[in-house]
Protein backbone atom coordinates (compact mmCIF):
# COMPACT_ATOMS: atom_id res chain seq x y z
CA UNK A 1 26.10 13.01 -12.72
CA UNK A 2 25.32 11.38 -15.91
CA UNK A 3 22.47 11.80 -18.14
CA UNK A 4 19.40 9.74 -17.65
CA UNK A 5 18.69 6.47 -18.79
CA UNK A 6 15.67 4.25 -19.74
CA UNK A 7 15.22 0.93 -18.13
CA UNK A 8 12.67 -1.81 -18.50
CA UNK A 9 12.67 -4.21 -15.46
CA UNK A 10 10.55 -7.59 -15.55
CA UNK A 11 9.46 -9.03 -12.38
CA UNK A 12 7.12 -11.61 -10.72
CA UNK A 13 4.00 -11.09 -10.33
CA UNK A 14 1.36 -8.91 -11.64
CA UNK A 15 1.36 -5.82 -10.45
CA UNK A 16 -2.16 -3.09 -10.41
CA UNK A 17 -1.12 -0.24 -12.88
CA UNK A 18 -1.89 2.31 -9.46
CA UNK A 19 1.54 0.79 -8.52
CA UNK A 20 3.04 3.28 -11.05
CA UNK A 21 3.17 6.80 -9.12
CA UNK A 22 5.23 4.94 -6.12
CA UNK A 23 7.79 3.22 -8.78
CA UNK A 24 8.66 7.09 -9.92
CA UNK A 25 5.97 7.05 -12.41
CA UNK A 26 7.79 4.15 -14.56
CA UNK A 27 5.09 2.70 -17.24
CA UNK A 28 3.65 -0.49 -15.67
CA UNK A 29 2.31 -3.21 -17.65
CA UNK A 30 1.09 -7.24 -16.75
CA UNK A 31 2.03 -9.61 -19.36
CA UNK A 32 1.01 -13.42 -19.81
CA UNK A 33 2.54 -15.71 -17.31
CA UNK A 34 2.14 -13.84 -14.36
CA UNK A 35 5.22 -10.97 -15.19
CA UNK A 36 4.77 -7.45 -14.39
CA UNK A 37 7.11 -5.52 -16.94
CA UNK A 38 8.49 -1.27 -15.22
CA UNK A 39 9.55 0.34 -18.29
CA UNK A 40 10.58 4.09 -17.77
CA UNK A 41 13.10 6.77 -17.30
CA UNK A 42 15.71 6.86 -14.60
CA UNK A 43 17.46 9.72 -13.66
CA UNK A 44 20.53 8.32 -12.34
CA UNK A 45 21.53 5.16 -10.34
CA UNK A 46 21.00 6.65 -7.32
CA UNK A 47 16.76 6.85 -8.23
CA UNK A 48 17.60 3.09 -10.17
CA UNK A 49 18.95 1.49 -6.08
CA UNK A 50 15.54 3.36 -4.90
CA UNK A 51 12.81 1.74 -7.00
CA UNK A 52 15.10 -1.97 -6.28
CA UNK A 53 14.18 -1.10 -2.43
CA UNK A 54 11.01 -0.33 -3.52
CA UNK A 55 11.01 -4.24 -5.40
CA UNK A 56 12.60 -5.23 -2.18
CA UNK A 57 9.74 -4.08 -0.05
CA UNK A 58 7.22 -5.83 -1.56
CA UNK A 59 9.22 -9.16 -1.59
CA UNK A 60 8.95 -9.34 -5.92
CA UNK A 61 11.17 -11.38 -7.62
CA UNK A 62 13.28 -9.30 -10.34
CA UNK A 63 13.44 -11.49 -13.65
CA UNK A 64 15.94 -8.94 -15.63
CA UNK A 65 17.31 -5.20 -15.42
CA UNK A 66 17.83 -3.93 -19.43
CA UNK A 67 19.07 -0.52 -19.55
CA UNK A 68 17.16 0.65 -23.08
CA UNK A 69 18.44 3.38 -25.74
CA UNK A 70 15.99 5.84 -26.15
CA UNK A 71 13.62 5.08 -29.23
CA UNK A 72 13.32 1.41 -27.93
CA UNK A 73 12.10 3.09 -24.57
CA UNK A 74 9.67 4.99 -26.96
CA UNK A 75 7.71 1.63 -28.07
């Protein structure tokens, strides 16, 4: 198992920050034009495949996957 790994995912629709805690406590900001931006720590891919169920689930639309390096994560 590999160390973990910072992701920001961008996805339709905006989002209430509350929705943070169920998307394993990923930072959760709206931006303009109706995008809701998960930016946060993953542990491995196996907790990555969860929080795309959790997307899944509540029928978003997933605009992009970056996997960060650490001090952009930090910003």
């Amino acid at each position: 198992m590999g160390a973990a790994e910072f992701y920001e995912i961008k996805l339709v629709g905006n989002l209430d920050p509350n929705w943070s805690e169920w998307f394993d406590k990923m930072y959760l900001t709206n931006e303009e034009n109706n995008i809701t931006v998960l930016r946060g720590q993953v542990k491995d891919q196996a907790a990555l495949h969860s929080i795309f169920v959790k997307i899944h689930d509540l029928n978003l639309t997933i605009l992009s996957v970056i996997r960060l390096e650490q001090n952009k994560a930090e910003e």
